Short mmCIF file of C-alpha atoms and ligand atoms in Angstrom, two decimals:
data_model
loop_
_atom_site.label_atom_id
_atom_site.label_comp_id
_atom_site.label_asym_id
_atom_site.label_seq_id
_atom_site.Cartn_x
_atom_site.Cartn_y
_atom_site.Cartn_z
CA MET A 1 -26.44 -0.92 -13.22
CA ILE A 2 -25.63 2.44 -14.60
CA SER A 3 -28.47 4.38 -15.88
CA GLY A 4 -29.24 7.93 -16.80
CA SER A 5 -29.89 8.94 -13.09
CA THR A 6 -26.41 7.36 -11.87
CA ARG A 7 -24.38 10.04 -9.96
CA LEU A 8 -20.81 10.26 -10.22
CA ALA A 9 -18.36 9.85 -7.42
CA GLY A 10 -14.64 9.30 -7.60
CA LEU A 11 -11.11 9.58 -6.11
CA VAL A 12 -8.82 12.54 -7.16
CA GLY A 13 -5.27 11.74 -6.43
CA TYR A 14 -1.90 11.27 -8.32
CA PRO A 15 -0.87 8.61 -8.80
CA ALA A 16 -4.23 6.99 -7.78
CA ARG A 17 -4.59 3.74 -9.89
CA TYR A 18 -3.51 1.49 -6.90
CA SER A 19 -6.33 2.65 -4.80
CA LEU A 20 -8.77 0.03 -3.01
CA SER A 21 -11.25 2.73 -2.95
CA PRO A 22 -13.44 1.79 -5.79
CA GLN A 23 -13.97 -1.68 -4.57
CA LEU A 24 -15.03 -0.28 -1.19
CA HIS A 25 -17.57 2.41 -2.25
CA ASN A 26 -18.96 0.54 -5.19
CA ALA A 27 -19.89 -2.65 -3.05
CA ALA A 28 -21.40 -0.16 -0.51
CA TYR A 29 -23.74 1.59 -3.36
CA ASP A 30 -24.55 -1.90 -4.91
CA ALA A 31 -25.67 -3.25 -1.60
CA MET A 32 -27.58 -0.04 -0.61
CA GLY A 33 -29.24 0.05 -3.96
CA ILE A 34 -28.11 3.60 -4.47
CA GLU A 35 -27.22 4.69 -8.05
CA ILE A 36 -23.65 5.92 -7.51
CA ALA A 37 -20.63 4.93 -9.82
CA TYR A 38 -17.30 5.63 -8.05
CA LEU A 39 -14.18 5.87 -10.39
CA VAL A 40 -10.52 6.73 -9.84
CA LEU A 41 -9.79 10.02 -11.44
CA PRO A 42 -6.08 10.67 -11.74
CA VAL A 43 -5.42 14.26 -11.59
CA GLU A 44 -1.94 15.90 -11.73
CA PRO A 45 -1.15 18.68 -9.35
CA ASP A 46 -1.14 21.58 -12.08
CA SER A 47 -4.62 20.38 -12.94
CA LEU A 48 -6.48 20.12 -9.66
CA ARG A 49 -8.26 23.61 -9.92
CA ALA A 50 -9.44 22.80 -13.41
CA ALA A 51 -10.72 19.20 -12.41
CA ILE A 52 -12.51 20.48 -9.35
CA GLU A 53 -14.25 23.27 -11.29
CA GLY A 54 -15.15 20.81 -14.11
CA ILE A 55 -16.48 18.13 -11.52
CA ARG A 56 -18.74 20.61 -9.89
CA THR A 57 -20.47 21.34 -13.25
CA VAL A 58 -21.60 17.55 -13.87
CA ASP A 59 -23.77 17.02 -10.88
CA ALA A 60 -21.33 14.45 -9.19
CA ILE A 61 -22.22 13.61 -5.59
CA GLY A 62 -18.64 13.84 -4.16
CA LEU A 63 -15.01 13.05 -4.25
CA SER A 64 -12.56 11.44 -1.98
CA VAL A 65 -9.19 13.34 -2.00
CA THR A 66 -5.89 11.78 -1.56
CA VAL A 67 -2.08 12.57 -1.78
CA PRO A 68 -0.90 15.00 -3.22
CA HIS A 69 -4.01 17.16 -3.27
CA LYS A 70 -5.39 16.85 0.41
CA HIS A 71 -4.24 20.39 1.42
CA ALA A 72 -4.06 22.02 -1.77
CA VAL A 73 -7.82 21.31 -2.57
CA VAL A 74 -9.01 23.30 0.66
CA SER A 75 -8.68 26.67 -0.88
CA LEU A 76 -11.01 25.56 -4.02
CA LEU A 77 -13.99 24.70 -1.70
CA ASP A 78 -16.82 26.77 -0.36
CA ASP A 79 -17.13 25.50 3.17
CA LEU A 80 -15.14 22.84 5.51
CA ASP A 81 -16.28 20.65 8.24
CA PRO A 82 -14.71 21.55 11.70
CA PRO A 83 -11.92 18.67 11.59
CA ALA A 84 -11.02 19.41 7.93
CA ARG A 85 -10.67 23.17 9.05
CA GLN A 86 -8.57 22.23 12.01
CA LEU A 87 -6.37 19.89 9.92
CA ASP A 88 -6.19 22.38 6.94
CA ALA A 89 -6.59 18.90 5.09
CA VAL A 90 -9.79 17.36 3.26
CA ASN A 91 -10.01 13.85 2.04
CA CYS A 92 -13.74 13.98 1.02
CA ILE A 93 -15.96 16.66 -0.77
CA HIS A 94 -19.61 16.74 -0.89
CA PHE A 95 -21.48 18.52 -3.54
CA VAL A 96 -24.52 20.15 -2.14
CA ASP A 97 -26.83 22.31 -4.16
CA GLY A 98 -23.89 23.83 -6.10
CA THR A 99 -21.54 24.12 -3.22
CA ALA A 100 -18.59 21.91 -2.45
CA ILE A 101 -18.06 21.00 1.20
CA GLY A 102 -14.65 19.57 2.62
CA TYR A 103 -14.36 16.91 5.36
CA ASN A 104 -11.75 14.92 6.82
CA THR A 105 -12.95 11.44 7.64
CA ASP A 106 -9.42 9.83 8.46
CA GLY A 107 -9.52 10.70 12.21
CA ASP A 108 -13.20 9.53 12.77
CA GLY A 109 -12.37 6.39 10.80
CA PHE A 110 -9.49 5.70 13.06
CA VAL A 111 -11.48 6.35 16.23
CA ARG A 112 -14.21 3.94 14.86
CA SER A 113 -11.58 1.07 14.09
CA LEU A 114 -10.61 1.59 17.94
CA ARG A 115 -14.03 1.12 19.07
CA GLU A 116 -14.72 -1.97 16.93
CA ALA A 117 -11.62 -3.40 18.79
CA ASN A 118 -13.53 -2.40 22.03
CA PHE A 119 -10.98 0.34 22.97
CA GLU A 120 -12.66 3.60 24.17
CA PRO A 121 -10.38 6.71 23.59
CA ASN A 122 -12.40 8.81 26.05
CA GLY A 123 -10.06 9.41 29.09
CA ALA A 124 -7.19 7.39 27.62
CA ASP A 125 -3.52 8.13 27.75
CA CYS A 126 -2.29 7.81 24.22
CA VAL A 127 1.14 8.04 22.31
CA VAL A 128 1.17 8.81 18.76
CA VAL A 129 4.21 8.25 16.66
CA GLY A 130 4.66 10.36 13.64
CA ALA A 131 3.69 14.05 12.72
CA GLY A 132 2.54 13.69 9.22
CA GLY A 133 -0.97 14.08 7.76
CA ALA A 134 -2.20 10.67 9.07
CA ALA A 135 -0.77 11.54 12.65
CA ARG A 136 -2.44 14.86 12.55
CA ALA A 137 -5.84 13.29 11.65
CA VAL A 138 -5.46 10.74 14.57
CA VAL A 139 -4.40 13.19 17.03
CA GLU A 140 -7.28 15.67 16.14
CA ALA A 141 -9.81 12.81 16.42
CA LEU A 142 -8.26 11.41 19.75
CA GLY A 143 -8.60 14.88 21.26
CA ARG A 144 -12.07 15.42 20.17
CA ALA A 145 -12.96 11.93 21.48
CA GLY A 146 -11.95 12.88 24.66
CA ALA A 147 -8.44 11.32 25.29
CA ALA A 148 -7.08 12.38 28.56
CA HIS A 149 -3.47 12.98 26.98
CA VAL A 150 -2.16 12.71 23.50
CA ARG A 151 1.49 12.56 23.37
CA VAL A 152 3.22 12.97 20.13
CA LEU A 153 6.50 11.45 19.42
CA ALA A 154 8.20 12.50 16.19
CA ARG A 155 11.78 13.16 14.74
CA ASN A 156 10.81 16.68 13.63
CA HIS A 157 10.14 18.50 16.74
CA ASP A 158 8.40 21.64 15.08
CA ALA A 159 6.01 19.08 13.22
CA ALA A 160 5.36 17.41 16.67
CA GLN A 161 4.34 20.60 18.24
CA ARG A 162 1.96 21.56 15.40
CA THR A 163 0.49 18.02 15.62
CA ALA A 164 0.00 17.97 19.39
CA ARG A 165 -1.71 21.39 19.19
CA LEU A 166 -4.65 19.64 17.54
CA ALA A 167 -5.68 17.75 20.42
CA GLN A 168 -8.02 20.05 22.08
CA GLY A 169 -5.48 21.38 24.71
CA ARG A 170 -4.59 17.70 26.00
CA GLY A 171 -1.58 17.28 23.28
CA VAL A 172 2.02 17.38 24.33
CA VAL A 173 5.43 16.53 22.67
CA VAL A 174 7.12 13.35 23.97
CA GLU A 175 10.80 14.58 24.65
CA ASN A 176 12.33 11.10 25.19
CA LEU A 177 11.65 7.42 24.57
CA ASP A 178 10.43 6.75 28.17
CA ILE A 179 6.79 6.66 27.39
CA GLY A 180 5.63 4.52 30.54
CA THR A 181 2.55 2.54 30.09
CA PRO A 182 0.15 4.31 27.66
CA ASP A 183 -3.58 2.93 27.10
CA LEU A 184 -2.76 3.34 23.38
CA PHE A 185 0.21 3.31 21.17
CA VAL A 186 -0.35 4.27 17.52
CA ASN A 187 2.30 4.11 14.78
CA ALA A 188 1.37 6.85 12.19
CA THR A 189 4.58 6.49 10.32
CA PRO A 190 5.32 4.26 7.37
CA LEU A 191 7.80 2.33 9.51
CA GLY A 192 6.75 -1.39 8.80
CA MET A 193 5.48 -0.93 5.13
CA ASP A 194 6.64 -3.43 2.44
CA GLY A 195 10.14 -2.97 1.48
CA GLU A 196 13.26 -1.98 3.11
CA SER A 197 11.71 -0.93 6.51
CA LEU A 198 9.90 -4.16 7.07
CA GLY A 199 11.04 -5.47 10.32
CA THR A 200 11.71 -2.08 11.70
CA LEU A 201 9.67 -1.11 14.96
CA PRO A 202 8.79 2.54 15.57
CA PRO A 203 10.67 4.43 18.19
CA ALA A 204 9.75 3.37 21.84
CA ALA A 205 7.74 0.23 20.49
CA ASP A 206 10.51 -1.93 22.35
CA ARG A 207 9.30 -0.51 25.66
CA LEU A 208 5.54 -1.62 25.30
CA THR A 209 3.85 -4.04 27.74
CA ASP A 210 0.56 -6.00 27.41
CA LYS A 211 -1.30 -2.95 29.20
CA THR A 212 -1.29 -1.30 26.03
CA THR A 213 -3.59 -1.29 23.11
CA VAL A 214 -1.35 -1.08 19.73
CA ALA A 215 -2.55 0.38 16.53
CA ASP A 216 -0.59 0.50 13.24
CA LEU A 217 -1.82 2.63 10.46
CA VAL A 218 0.16 0.66 8.07
CA TYR A 219 -2.11 -1.97 6.33
CA SER A 220 0.18 -3.65 3.87
CA PRO A 221 1.59 -6.02 5.21
CA LEU A 222 -1.66 -6.84 7.19
CA VAL A 223 0.45 -7.91 10.15
CA THR A 224 3.42 -5.39 10.72
CA ALA A 225 6.45 -5.97 12.70
CA LEU A 226 4.99 -3.69 15.26
CA LEU A 227 1.60 -5.76 15.50
CA ALA A 228 3.47 -9.08 15.56
CA HIS A 229 5.73 -7.63 18.38
CA ALA A 230 2.63 -6.32 20.18
CA ALA A 231 0.56 -9.66 19.82
CA GLN A 232 3.78 -11.49 21.21
CA LEU A 233 3.54 -9.41 24.25
CA GLY A 234 -0.24 -10.01 24.76
CA CYS A 235 -1.40 -6.52 23.79
CA THR A 236 -4.70 -5.94 21.90
CA THR A 237 -3.64 -4.98 18.54
CA VAL A 238 -5.70 -2.90 15.76
CA GLY A 239 -4.51 -3.05 12.14
CA GLY A 240 -4.57 -0.40 9.55
CA THR A 241 -7.38 -1.79 7.49
CA GLY A 242 -9.91 -0.80 10.20
CA MET A 243 -9.06 2.83 9.54
CA LEU A 244 -9.24 2.22 5.79
CA LEU A 245 -12.59 0.67 5.98
CA HIS A 246 -14.17 3.24 8.25
CA GLN A 247 -12.72 6.51 6.55
CA ALA A 248 -14.54 5.21 3.36
CA ALA A 249 -17.45 4.26 5.29
CA GLU A 250 -17.76 7.81 6.66
CA GLN A 251 -17.67 9.07 3.11
CA VAL A 252 -20.66 6.96 2.14
CA ARG A 253 -22.40 8.22 5.15
CA ILE A 254 -21.94 11.90 4.33
CA TRP A 255 -22.84 11.37 0.82
CA THR A 256 -26.01 9.25 1.13
CA GLY A 257 -27.04 10.28 4.48
CA ALA A 258 -27.73 6.40 5.13
CA GLU A 259 -25.75 3.86 7.25
CA PRO A 260 -23.11 2.21 5.28
CA PRO A 261 -23.04 -1.72 5.00
CA ILE A 262 -19.90 -2.18 6.89
CA ASP A 263 -19.65 -5.88 6.50
CA VAL A 264 -20.11 -5.72 2.80
CA MET A 265 -17.45 -3.15 2.50
CA ARG A 266 -15.26 -5.17 4.78
CA THR A 267 -15.52 -8.18 2.60
CA ALA A 268 -14.84 -6.10 -0.57
CA LEU A 269 -11.83 -4.75 0.89
CA GLU A 270 -10.34 -8.17 1.98
CA ARG A 271 -11.03 -9.47 -1.65
CA ALA A 272 -9.42 -6.40 -3.07
CA MET A 273 -6.33 -6.81 -0.92
CA ARG A 274 -6.07 -10.51 -1.78
CA SER A 275 -6.05 -9.73 -5.58
P1 NAP B 301 3.48 11.50 5.66
O1 NAP B 301 2.49 12.80 6.01
O2 NAP B 301 4.65 11.39 4.71
O3 NAP B 301 4.25 11.47 7.51
C1 NAP B 301 5.07 10.37 7.80
C2 NAP B 301 5.34 10.69 9.10
O4 NAP B 301 6.44 9.61 9.50
C3 NAP B 301 6.20 11.95 9.32
O5 NAP B 301 6.16 12.49 10.75
C4 NAP B 301 7.77 11.33 9.12
O6 NAP B 301 8.74 12.15 9.60
C5 NAP B 301 7.51 10.11 9.84
N1 NAP B 301 8.57 9.15 9.43
C6 NAP B 301 8.70 8.66 8.19
N2 NAP B 301 9.97 7.76 8.07
C7 NAP B 301 10.21 7.72 9.39
C8 NAP B 301 11.25 6.93 10.00
N3 NAP B 301 12.17 6.01 9.32
N4 NAP B 301 11.43 7.19 11.19
C9 NAP B 301 10.74 7.81 12.19
N5 NAP B 301 9.66 8.68 11.44
C10 NAP B 301 9.37 8.57 10.21
O7 NAP B 301 2.74 10.15 5.61
P2 NAP B 301 1.09 10.00 6.07
O8 NAP B 301 0.14 10.37 5.29
O9 NAP B 301 1.07 10.66 7.60
O10 NAP B 301 1.24 8.28 6.44
C11 NAP B 301 1.76 7.69 7.31
C12 NAP B 301 1.38 6.16 7.26
O11 NAP B 301 0.13 5.99 7.69
C13 NAP B 301 1.73 5.63 5.85
O12 NAP B 301 2.22 4.34 6.11
C14 NAP B 301 0.32 5.60 5.36
O13 NAP B 301 0.22 4.36 4.49
C15 NAP B 301 -0.43 5.22 6.47
N6 NAP B 301 -1.79 5.64 6.49
C16 NAP B 301 -2.84 4.62 6.71
C17 NAP B 301 -4.27 4.95 6.71
C18 NAP B 301 -5.18 4.04 6.68
O14 NAP B 301 -6.42 4.34 6.53
N7 NAP B 301 -4.96 2.99 7.41
C19 NAP B 301 -4.57 6.38 6.16
C20 NAP B 301 -3.52 7.26 6.08
C21 NAP B 301 -2.13 6.87 6.20
P3 NAP B 301 9.41 13.31 8.83
O15 NAP B 301 8.38 14.27 8.44
O16 NAP B 301 10.63 13.77 9.71
O17 NAP B 301 9.91 12.62 7.42
#
């Protein structure tokens, strides 16, 4: 039910119409009995400043932020949560008493998805493949969660170094494909997504053994070539839908101050992915 007291929330991105976030968020507010309506708000890069300034004036509760605005939006906000400051990237804005506060929930969402699969990053030896936005969030969160080592393997050495520096002094760049037997192996590249790269394993994945928990941030297809390979080896596997679900749940937590209904959101996500 939308009434006069319903608050606006939404996703700013471009293009953004494909997003599953409205289904996830609206299912949560419905189940919680909270009057928030979450819409996709397509915003082209040149219009970002005007969009944020406009939304500030309409008593919205918050915004999710996606490609291409995660970095550009930082300079338009009043304050940043520590992970967002470290990453210089925001995927969630909370409007509180006239101020706009930026958060980044991707890393915490990823760590929650690991713990849901009974993997504890504290003390773990981790390998992360990739050095883009998602890899940076994962590396920062693994460092904050107490990982013993976060080893970054990426084809761009400078980006790998910048990413490794986010792991609270426990990040290093992997110089060759000899990764040994890490506790956790994470694909944070698009390798394995629908399309031409389907079937391609990320670098070093062919060296894994069943001692390693294998996580893929790619969530379409649900079972990537990497996850199929890891399952065949007998590894515990963690798919990308867990991070997708939990980064949204963290945003619900920030905006409402209440515990999100994870199972309701998971069902909504599964339904949206099937349709
Ligand atoms: P991004 O910023 O574009 O970074 C992509 C990274 O992958 C870069 O380091 C890039 O290296 C590397 N890469 C791309 N193609 C490669 C290849 N063929 N071989 C080796 N490395 C390659 O993208 P992102 O935002 O980090 O996203 C990465 C993946 O994570 C995407 O598939 C995205 O859908 C997924 N993701 C999932 C979630 C979730 O909730 N599950 C959240 C965020 C992202 P170069 O810089 O050298 O090109």
